[in-house]
PDB file of C-alpha atoms and ligand atoms in Angstrom:
ATOM      1  CA  MET A   1      34.027  68.426  37.992  1.00  0.00           C
ATOM      2  CA  ARG A   2      35.219  64.772  36.866  1.00  0.00           C
ATOM      3  CA  ARG A   3      38.415  64.913  35.343  1.00  0.00           C
ATOM      4  CA  ASN A   4      40.261  62.810  32.872  1.00  0.00           C
ATOM      5  CA  ILE A   5      43.713  61.333  33.442  1.00  0.00           C
ATOM      6  CA  VAL A   6      46.111  59.141  31.737  1.00  0.00           C
ATOM      7  CA  ALA A   7      48.497  57.679  34.675  1.00  0.00           C
ATOM      8  CA  GLY A   8      51.752  55.778  33.841  1.00  0.00           C
ATOM      9  CA  ASN A   9      53.071  53.096  36.338  1.00  0.00           C
ATOM     10  CA  TRP A  10      56.642  52.450  35.336  1.00  0.00           C
ATOM     11  CA  LYS A  11      56.813  49.708  38.166  1.00  0.00           C
ATOM     12  CA  MET A  12      60.274  48.571  39.037  1.00  0.00           C
ATOM     13  CA  ASN A  13      61.594  49.902  35.308  1.00  0.00           C
ATOM     14  CA  THR A  14      64.553  52.526  34.055  1.00  0.00           C
ATOM     15  CA  THR A  15      67.598  53.644  36.041  1.00  0.00           C
ATOM     16  CA  VAL A  16      67.269  57.044  37.324  1.00  0.00           C
ATOM     17  CA  PRO A  17      68.936  58.484  33.726  1.00  0.00           C
ATOM     18  CA  GLU A  18      66.542  56.807  31.822  1.00  0.00           C
ATOM     19  CA  GLY A  19      63.412  57.859  33.852  1.00  0.00           C
ATOM     20  CA  VAL A  20      64.614  61.152  33.507  1.00  0.00           C
ATOM     21  CA  GLN A  21      64.999  61.277  29.682  1.00  0.00           C
ATOM     22  CA  LEU A  22      61.342  59.120  29.635  1.00  0.00           C
ATOM     23  CA  ALA A  23      59.740  61.997  31.681  1.00  0.00           C
ATOM     24  CA  LYS A  24      61.641  64.816  29.712  1.00  0.00           C
ATOM     25  CA  GLU A  25      60.124  63.497  26.700  1.00  0.00           C
ATOM     26  CA  VAL A  26      56.633  62.869  27.873  1.00  0.00           C
ATOM     27  CA  CYS A  27      56.593  66.775  29.660  1.00  0.00           C
ATOM     28  CA  GLU A  28      58.184  67.562  26.002  1.00  0.00           C
ATOM     29  CA  ALA A  29      55.154  65.831  24.061  1.00  0.00           C
ATOM     30  CA  VAL A  30      52.320  67.291  26.416  1.00  0.00           C
ATOM     31  CA  SER A  31      53.680  70.759  26.166  1.00  0.00           C
ATOM     32  CA  ALA A  32      53.918  70.371  22.492  1.00  0.00           C
ATOM     33  CA  ALA A  33      50.180  68.603  22.252  1.00  0.00           C
ATOM     34  CA  GLN A  34      47.063  70.916  21.542  1.00  0.00           C
ATOM     35  CA  GLY A  35      44.085  70.752  22.970  1.00  0.00           C
ATOM     36  CA  LEU A  36      44.881  67.221  25.430  1.00  0.00           C
ATOM     37  CA  LYS A  37      41.581  66.199  26.769  1.00  0.00           C
ATOM     38  CA  CYS A  38      43.247  64.567  30.195  1.00  0.00           C
ATOM     39  CA  ASP A  39      45.634  65.345  32.772  1.00  0.00           C
ATOM     40  CA  VAL A  40      48.973  63.209  32.646  1.00  0.00           C
ATOM     41  CA  ILE A  41      50.948  61.863  35.542  1.00  0.00           C
ATOM     42  CA  VAL A  42      54.016  59.515  35.638  1.00  0.00           C
ATOM     43  CA  GLY A  43      54.220  57.097  38.375  1.00  0.00           C
ATOM     44  CA  VAL A  44      57.899  56.374  38.909  1.00  0.00           C
ATOM     45  CA  PRO A  45      60.367  54.538  41.200  1.00  0.00           C
ATOM     46  CA  PHE A  46      61.139  56.510  44.712  1.00  0.00           C
ATOM     47  CA  THR A  47      64.670  56.805  43.724  1.00  0.00           C
ATOM     48  CA  HIS A  48      63.629  58.699  40.796  1.00  0.00           C
ATOM     49  CA  LEU A  49      61.022  61.351  42.405  1.00  0.00           C
ATOM     50  CA  THR A  50      63.368  64.183  43.053  1.00  0.00           C
ATOM     51  CA  ALA A  51      65.509  64.085  39.495  1.00  0.00           C
ATOM     52  CA  VAL A  52      62.165  63.307  37.762  1.00  0.00           C
ATOM     53  CA  ARG A  53      60.480  66.682  39.689  1.00  0.00           C
ATOM     54  CA  GLU A  54      63.314  68.636  38.200  1.00  0.00           C
ATOM     55  CA  VAL A  55      63.011  67.960  34.629  1.00  0.00           C
ATOM     56  CA  ILE A  56      58.635  68.182  34.431  1.00  0.00           C
ATOM     57  CA  ASP A  57      56.718  71.025  34.682  1.00  0.00           C
ATOM     58  CA  ILE A  58      54.358  69.539  37.545  1.00  0.00           C
ATOM     59  CA  GLU A  59      51.615  72.017  36.268  1.00  0.00           C
ATOM     60  CA  LYS A  60      51.635  70.008  33.125  1.00  0.00           C
ATOM     61  CA  VAL A  61      52.500  66.491  34.370  1.00  0.00           C
ATOM     62  CA  GLY A  62      52.021  64.709  37.363  1.00  0.00           C
ATOM     63  CA  LEU A  63      54.148  63.015  39.645  1.00  0.00           C
ATOM     64  CA  ALA A  64      53.217  59.927  41.665  1.00  0.00           C
ATOM     65  CA  ALA A  65      55.084  57.719  43.831  1.00  0.00           C
ATOM     66  CA  GLN A  66      53.990  53.959  43.413  1.00  0.00           C
ATOM     67  CA  ASN A  67      53.672  53.445  47.263  1.00  0.00           C
ATOM     68  CA  CYS A  68      54.092  54.757  50.622  1.00  0.00           C
ATOM     69  CA  ALA A  69      54.436  53.563  54.043  1.00  0.00           C
ATOM     70  CA  ASP A  70      52.046  52.520  56.560  1.00  0.00           C
ATOM     71  CA  HIS A  71      53.865  54.497  59.525  1.00  0.00           C
ATOM     72  CA  VAL A  72      54.558  58.341  59.713  1.00  0.00           C
ATOM     73  CA  SER A  73      58.406  57.756  60.492  1.00  0.00           C
ATOM     74  CA  GLY A  74      61.109  55.736  62.459  1.00  0.00           C
ATOM     75  CA  ALA A  75      62.781  52.284  62.724  1.00  0.00           C
ATOM     76  CA  TYR A  76      61.293  50.749  59.279  1.00  0.00           C
ATOM     77  CA  THR A  77      64.345  49.856  57.282  1.00  0.00           C
ATOM     78  CA  GLY A  78      63.852  50.426  53.504  1.00  0.00           C
ATOM     79  CA  GLU A  79      60.390  52.116  53.699  1.00  0.00           C
ATOM     80  CA  VAL A  80      59.555  55.565  52.528  1.00  0.00           C
ATOM     81  CA  SER A  81      57.092  57.686  54.210  1.00  0.00           C
ATOM     82  CA  ALA A  82      54.292  59.874  52.558  1.00  0.00           C
ATOM     83  CA  ALA A  83      55.888  62.683  53.780  1.00  0.00           C
ATOM     84  CA  MET A  84      59.296  61.935  52.161  1.00  0.00           C
ATOM     85  CA  VAL A  85      57.206  61.340  49.028  1.00  0.00           C
ATOM     86  CA  ALA A  86      55.856  64.864  49.396  1.00  0.00           C
ATOM     87  CA  SER A  87      58.902  66.531  50.293  1.00  0.00           C
ATOM     88  CA  THR A  88      60.224  65.473  46.809  1.00  0.00           C
ATOM     89  CA  GLY A  89      57.489  67.479  45.309  1.00  0.00           C
ATOM     90  CA  ALA A  90      55.424  64.384  44.132  1.00  0.00           C
ATOM     91  CA  ASN A  91      51.760  65.483  44.006  1.00  0.00           C
ATOM     92  CA  TYR A  92      50.187  61.653  43.713  1.00  0.00           C
ATOM     93  CA  VAL A  93      50.791  58.156  44.799  1.00  0.00           C
ATOM     94  CA  ILE A  94      49.568  55.015  43.745  1.00  0.00           C
ATOM     95  CA  LEU A  95      48.279  52.521  46.725  1.00  0.00           C
ATOM     96  CA  GLY A  96      46.758  49.295  46.376  1.00  0.00           C
ATOM     97  CA  HIS A  97      48.254  47.877  43.203  1.00  0.00           C
ATOM     98  CA  SER A  98      47.569  44.450  42.815  1.00  0.00           C
ATOM     99  CA  GLU A  99      51.345  43.709  42.687  1.00  0.00           C
ATOM    100  CA  ARG A 100      51.514  45.250  46.173  1.00  0.00           C
ATOM    101  CA  ARG A 101      48.485  43.524  47.562  1.00  0.00           C
ATOM    102  CA  GLY A 102      49.725  40.466  45.973  1.00  0.00           C
ATOM    103  CA  TYR A 103      53.724  39.956  46.376  1.00  0.00           C
ATOM    104  CA  TYR A 104      53.956  42.147  49.479  1.00  0.00           C
ATOM    105  CA  ASN A 105      51.002  41.234  51.293  1.00  0.00           C
ATOM    106  CA  GLU A 106      49.140  44.772  51.566  1.00  0.00           C
ATOM    107  CA  THR A 107      45.885  44.306  53.599  1.00  0.00           C
ATOM    108  CA  PRO A 108      42.981  46.638  53.523  1.00  0.00           C
ATOM    109  CA  GLU A 109      43.645  47.635  57.129  1.00  0.00           C
ATOM    110  CA  MET A 110      47.333  48.693  55.895  1.00  0.00           C
ATOM    111  CA  LEU A 111      46.077  50.582  52.704  1.00  0.00           C
ATOM    112  CA  LYS A 112      43.274  52.539  55.126  1.00  0.00           C
ATOM    113  CA  THR A 113      46.408  53.879  57.006  1.00  0.00           C
ATOM    114  CA  LYS A 114      48.466  54.393  53.748  1.00  0.00           C
ATOM    115  CA  VAL A 115      45.654  56.426  52.401  1.00  0.00           C
ATOM    116  CA  ASP A 116      45.307  58.461  55.697  1.00  0.00           C
ATOM    117  CA  LEU A 117      48.768  59.236  55.447  1.00  0.00           C
ATOM    118  CA  ALA A 118      49.108  60.368  51.852  1.00  0.00           C
ATOM    119  CA  LEU A 119      46.007  62.819  52.294  1.00  0.00           C
ATOM    120  CA  GLU A 120      47.614  64.052  55.678  1.00  0.00           C
ATOM    121  CA  ASN A 121      50.607  64.603  53.620  1.00  0.00           C
ATOM    122  CA  GLY A 122      49.181  66.627  50.759  1.00  0.00           C
ATOM    123  CA  LEU A 123      49.023  63.944  48.108  1.00  0.00           C
ATOM    124  CA  LYS A 124      46.214  62.343  46.054  1.00  0.00           C
ATOM    125  CA  VAL A 125      45.743  58.875  45.572  1.00  0.00           C
ATOM    126  CA  ILE A 126      45.402  56.624  42.998  1.00  0.00           C
ATOM    127  CA  PHE A 127      43.929  53.872  44.540  1.00  0.00           C
ATOM    128  CA  CYS A 128      43.818  50.351  42.605  1.00  0.00           C
ATOM    129  CA  CYS A 129      41.273  47.514  42.913  1.00  0.00           C
ATOM    130  CA  GLY A 130      40.640  45.031  40.904  1.00  0.00           C
ATOM    131  CA  GLU A 131      39.441  40.694  40.722  1.00  0.00           C
ATOM    132  CA  SER A 132      41.614  37.688  39.926  1.00  0.00           C
ATOM    133  CA  LEU A 133      40.572  35.547  36.850  1.00  0.00           C
ATOM    134  CA  GLU A 134      39.183  32.651  39.613  1.00  0.00           C
ATOM    135  CA  GLU A 135      37.083  35.631  41.163  1.00  0.00           C
ATOM    136  CA  ARG A 136      35.689  36.767  37.943  1.00  0.00           C
ATOM    137  CA  GLU A 137      34.739  33.231  37.170  1.00  0.00           C
ATOM    138  CA  ALA A 138      33.265  32.494  40.503  1.00  0.00           C
ATOM    139  CA  GLY A 139      30.993  35.559  40.090  1.00  0.00           C
ATOM    140  CA  LYS A 140      32.603  37.454  42.652  1.00  0.00           C
ATOM    141  CA  VAL A 141      33.823  40.724  40.888  1.00  0.00           C
ATOM    142  CA  GLU A 142      31.272  43.202  42.459  1.00  0.00           C
ATOM    143  CA  ASP A 143      32.245  41.549  45.994  1.00  0.00           C
ATOM    144  CA  VAL A 144      35.876  41.778  45.638  1.00  0.00           C
ATOM    145  CA  ILE A 145      35.561  45.646  44.381  1.00  0.00           C
ATOM    146  CA  LYS A 146      32.923  46.297  47.132  1.00  0.00           C
ATOM    147  CA  ALA A 147      35.367  45.162  49.799  1.00  0.00           C
ATOM    148  CA  GLU A 148      38.444  46.612  48.541  1.00  0.00           C
ATOM    149  CA  ILE A 149      37.238  50.079  48.149  1.00  0.00           C
ATOM    150  CA  SER A 150      34.929  50.194  51.042  1.00  0.00           C
ATOM    151  CA  GLU A 151      37.634  48.385  53.616  1.00  0.00           C
ATOM    152  CA  SER A 152      40.393  51.242  52.736  1.00  0.00           C
ATOM    153  CA  LEU A 153      38.405  54.433  51.516  1.00  0.00           C
ATOM    154  CA  PHE A 154      35.103  54.363  52.695  1.00  0.00           C
ATOM    155  CA  HIS A 155      35.887  55.844  56.534  1.00  0.00           C
ATOM    156  CA  LEU A 156      37.092  59.208  54.524  1.00  0.00           C
ATOM    157  CA  THR A 157      35.062  62.514  54.480  1.00  0.00           C
ATOM    158  CA  ALA A 158      33.908  63.944  51.338  1.00  0.00           C
ATOM    159  CA  GLU A 159      36.076  66.612  51.493  1.00  0.00           C
ATOM    160  CA  GLN A 160      38.809  63.915  51.324  1.00  0.00           C
ATOM    161  CA  TRP A 161      37.225  61.842  48.731  1.00  0.00           C
ATOM    162  CA  ALA A 162      38.185  64.904  46.354  1.00  0.00           C
ATOM    163  CA  ASN A 163      41.707  63.828  46.404  1.00  0.00           C
ATOM    164  CA  ILE A 164      40.842  60.196  45.443  1.00  0.00           C
ATOM    165  CA  VAL A 165      41.161  58.520  41.745  1.00  0.00           C
ATOM    166  CA  ILE A 166      39.971  54.864  41.609  1.00  0.00           C
ATOM    167  CA  ALA A 167      41.820  52.602  39.241  1.00  0.00           C
ATOM    168  CA  TYR A 168      39.939  49.669  38.225  1.00  0.00           C
ATOM    169  CA  GLU A 169      42.584  47.076  37.031  1.00  0.00           C
ATOM    170  CA  PRO A 170      41.426  43.367  36.751  1.00  0.00           C
ATOM    171  CA  ILE A 171      44.389  41.402  37.691  1.00  0.00           C
ATOM    172  CA  TRP A 172      43.802  39.246  34.453  1.00  0.00           C
ATOM    173  CA  ALA A 173      44.820  41.620  32.291  1.00  0.00           C
ATOM    174  CA  ILE A 174      47.730  43.514  33.976  1.00  0.00           C
ATOM    175  CA  GLY A 175      50.640  43.096  31.786  1.00  0.00           C
ATOM    176  CA  THR A 176      49.235  39.660  30.083  1.00  0.00           C
ATOM    177  CA  GLY A 177      48.151  41.479  26.827  1.00  0.00           C
ATOM    178  CA  LYS A 178      44.777  40.213  27.926  1.00  0.00           C
ATOM    179  CA  THR A 179      42.177  43.907  28.009  1.00  0.00           C
ATOM    180  CA  ALA A 180      39.148  43.569  29.341  1.00  0.00           C
ATOM    181  CA  THR A 181      36.618  44.438  26.515  1.00  0.00           C
ATOM    182  CA  SER A 182      35.444  47.809  26.926  1.00  0.00           C
ATOM    183  CA  ASP A 183      31.773  46.643  27.812  1.00  0.00           C
ATOM    184  CA  GLN A 184      33.579  44.403  30.603  1.00  0.00           C
ATOM    185  CA  ALA A 185      35.272  47.615  31.782  1.00  0.00           C
ATOM    186  CA  GLU A 186      32.387  49.687  32.019  1.00  0.00           C
ATOM    187  CA  GLU A 187      30.019  47.380  33.687  1.00  0.00           C
ATOM    188  CA  VAL A 188      32.666  47.367  36.852  1.00  0.00           C
ATOM    189  CA  HIS A 189      33.228  51.150  36.405  1.00  0.00           C
ATOM    190  CA  ALA A 190      29.510  51.844  36.654  1.00  0.00           C
ATOM    191  CA  PHE A 191      29.250  49.643  39.686  1.00  0.00           C
ATOM    192  CA  ILE A 192      32.218  51.707  41.284  1.00  0.00           C
ATOM    193  CA  ARG A 193      30.475  54.857  40.483  1.00  0.00           C
ATOM    194  CA  GLY A 194      27.378  53.250  42.175  1.00  0.00           C
ATOM    195  CA  LEU A 195      29.026  52.086  45.360  1.00  0.00           C
ATOM    196  CA  VAL A 196      30.456  55.911  45.689  1.00  0.00           C
ATOM    197  CA  ALA A 197      27.337  57.453  45.093  1.00  0.00           C
ATOM    198  CA  GLU A 198      25.791  55.035  47.797  1.00  0.00           C
ATOM    199  CA  LYS A 199      28.519  56.274  50.175  1.00  0.00           C
ATOM    200  CA  PHE A 200      28.857  60.104  49.197  1.00  0.00           C
ATOM    201  CA  GLY A 201      25.748  60.757  46.928  1.00  0.00           C
ATOM    202  CA  ASP A 202      25.404  61.231  43.207  1.00  0.00           C
ATOM    203  CA  GLU A 203      27.360  64.463  42.758  1.00  0.00           C
ATOM    204  CA  ILE A 204      30.233  63.157  44.516  1.00  0.00           C
ATOM    205  CA  ALA A 205      30.315  60.079  42.366  1.00  0.00           C
ATOM    206  CA  GLY A 206      29.791  62.221  39.022  1.00  0.00           C
ATOM    207  CA  ASP A 207      32.915  64.244  39.553  1.00  0.00           C
ATOM    208  CA  THR A 208      34.973  61.071  40.619  1.00  0.00           C
ATOM    209  CA  THR A 209      37.754  59.806  38.174  1.00  0.00           C
ATOM    210  CA  ILE A 210      37.685  55.863  37.677  1.00  0.00           C
ATOM    211  CA  LEU A 211      40.128  54.850  35.544  1.00  0.00           C
ATOM    212  CA  TYR A 212      40.830  51.625  33.534  1.00  0.00           C
ATOM    213  CA  GLY A 213      44.364  49.737  34.023  1.00  0.00           C
ATOM    214  CA  GLY A 214      45.188  46.299  32.420  1.00  0.00           C
ATOM    215  CA  SER A 215      47.115  45.900  28.923  1.00  0.00           C
ATOM    216  CA  CYS A 216      45.979  49.201  28.048  1.00  0.00           C
ATOM    217  CA  LYS A 217      47.762  50.411  24.683  1.00  0.00           C
ATOM    218  CA  PRO A 218      47.365  52.765  21.721  1.00  0.00           C
ATOM    219  CA  SER A 219      45.012  50.811  19.498  1.00  0.00           C
ATOM    220  CA  ASN A 220      42.469  50.051  22.403  1.00  0.00           C
ATOM    221  CA  ALA A 221      42.397  53.179  24.488  1.00  0.00           C
ATOM    222  CA  ALA A 222      40.109  55.050  22.313  1.00  0.00           C
ATOM    223  CA  GLU A 223      37.402  52.515  22.544  1.00  0.00           C
ATOM    224  CA  LEU A 224      37.761  51.693  26.239  1.00  0.00           C
ATOM    225  CA  PHE A 225      37.700  55.978  27.045  1.00  0.00           C
ATOM    226  CA  ALA A 226      34.444  56.379  24.785  1.00  0.00           C
ATOM    227  CA  LYS A 227      32.500  54.439  27.626  1.00  0.00           C
ATOM    228  CA  PRO A 228      30.807  56.951  29.987  1.00  0.00           C
ATOM    229  CA  ASP A 229      32.278  55.758  33.376  1.00  0.00           C
ATOM    230  CA  ILE A 230      35.767  55.367  32.084  1.00  0.00           C
ATOM    231  CA  ASP A 231      37.836  58.409  32.556  1.00  0.00           C
ATOM    232  CA  GLY A 232      41.086  57.513  31.587  1.00  0.00           C
ATOM    233  CA  GLY A 233      43.703  54.737  32.066  1.00  0.00           C
ATOM    234  CA  LEU A 234      46.423  53.410  34.567  1.00  0.00           C
ATOM    235  CA  ILE A 235      49.129  52.279  32.095  1.00  0.00           C
ATOM    236  CA  GLY A 236      51.969  49.903  32.494  1.00  0.00           C
ATOM    237  CA  GLY A 237      54.084  48.533  29.557  1.00  0.00           C
ATOM    238  CA  ALA A 238      52.796  51.189  27.597  1.00  0.00           C
ATOM    239  CA  SER A 239      54.028  54.005  29.774  1.00  0.00           C
ATOM    240  CA  LEU A 240      57.676  53.142  29.221  1.00  0.00           C
ATOM    241  CA  LYS A 241      57.808  54.808  25.767  1.00  0.00           C
ATOM    242  CA  ALA A 242      57.027  58.056  25.456  1.00  0.00           C
ATOM    243  CA  GLY A 243      55.287  57.445  21.807  1.00  0.00           C
ATOM    244  CA  ASP A 244      53.279  54.601  22.904  1.00  0.00           C
ATOM    245  CA  PHE A 245      52.406  56.408  26.349  1.00  0.00           C
ATOM    246  CA  MET A 246      51.462  59.626  24.430  1.00  0.00           C
ATOM    247  CA  GLY A 247      49.416  57.532  21.959  1.00  0.00           C
ATOM    248  CA  ILE A 248      47.065  56.700  24.633  1.00  0.00           C
ATOM    249  CA  VAL A 249      46.882  60.194  26.468  1.00  0.00           C
ATOM    250  CA  THR A 250      45.638  61.617  22.975  1.00  0.00           C
ATOM    251  CA  ALA A 251      43.016  59.031  22.348  1.00  0.00           C
ATOM    252  CA  PHE A 252      40.116  61.024  24.093  1.00  0.00           C
TER     253      PHE A 252
HETATM  254  C1  PEP B 301      49.382  48.085  35.872  1.00  0.00           C
HETATM  255  O1  PEP B 301      50.251  47.593  36.290  1.00  0.00           O
HETATM  256  O2  PEP B 301      48.847  49.265  36.313  1.00  0.00           O
HETATM  257  C2  PEP B 301      48.966  47.832  34.627  1.00  0.00           C
HETATM  258  C3  PEP B 301      48.023  48.571  33.785  1.00  0.00           C
HETATM  259  O3  PEP B 301      50.044  47.369  33.474  1.00  0.00           O
HETATM  260  P1  PEP B 301      49.950  46.822  31.929  1.00  0.00           P
HETATM  261  O4  PEP B 301      49.409  47.933  31.310  1.00  0.00           O
HETATM  262  O5  PEP B 301      51.322  46.577  31.484  1.00  0.00           O
HETATM  263  O6  PEP B 301      49.191  45.946  31.824  1.00  0.00           O
END
């Protein structure tokens, strides 16, 4: 069955004590909330994973890393493997964020390897895709999305696919305050679901969670989440304050 998810992506924000405090606040608010209609995840820096895992109830709030290495182990100074992430008790990893693709030159081939390693280590993957403004203006949205998803994910089996969540994040909407309209977002989400249906069939496509990301906030979340193919959000800036984040979590 398709699950609604609201996941925070804290990016490179908060010290460990600040992050622990934020995670505690989110977990307390989620525990106190009645009848939530979505799963809640916090995506924290590597340094925070173990400390945050100790203060959350993982049954109530999932825990995601924001990246993992494209190698199993060894002489890769500064890298963090999928096995290391899993050993902290995290249950998700965000992969393919446009900031990683853009600033750290992550290629579809590298992401394919990261996805495989994450799944082998029992992590669920929140896989990001999305077009730049130039690509949108050039009418290339569908080509970009299709390439990003098929090149890094379409080698998976249907069984593995059950552990994939897609996040559509138009790059021009990330951290800019410019949200895609709910119609613009729905159009791409429906296209993504169609791609998944072509590859894995209607039933699996119907069960796939597709999140929207890009300046989602309490004031626009309800309209976005009301669309039939938008199953929640990947939230950057608005995930850094428990009150704002909960305003999105409760928007369903
Ligand atoms: C993100 O980078 O995943 C994101 C959605 O950021 P923001 O909500 O700040 O636009």
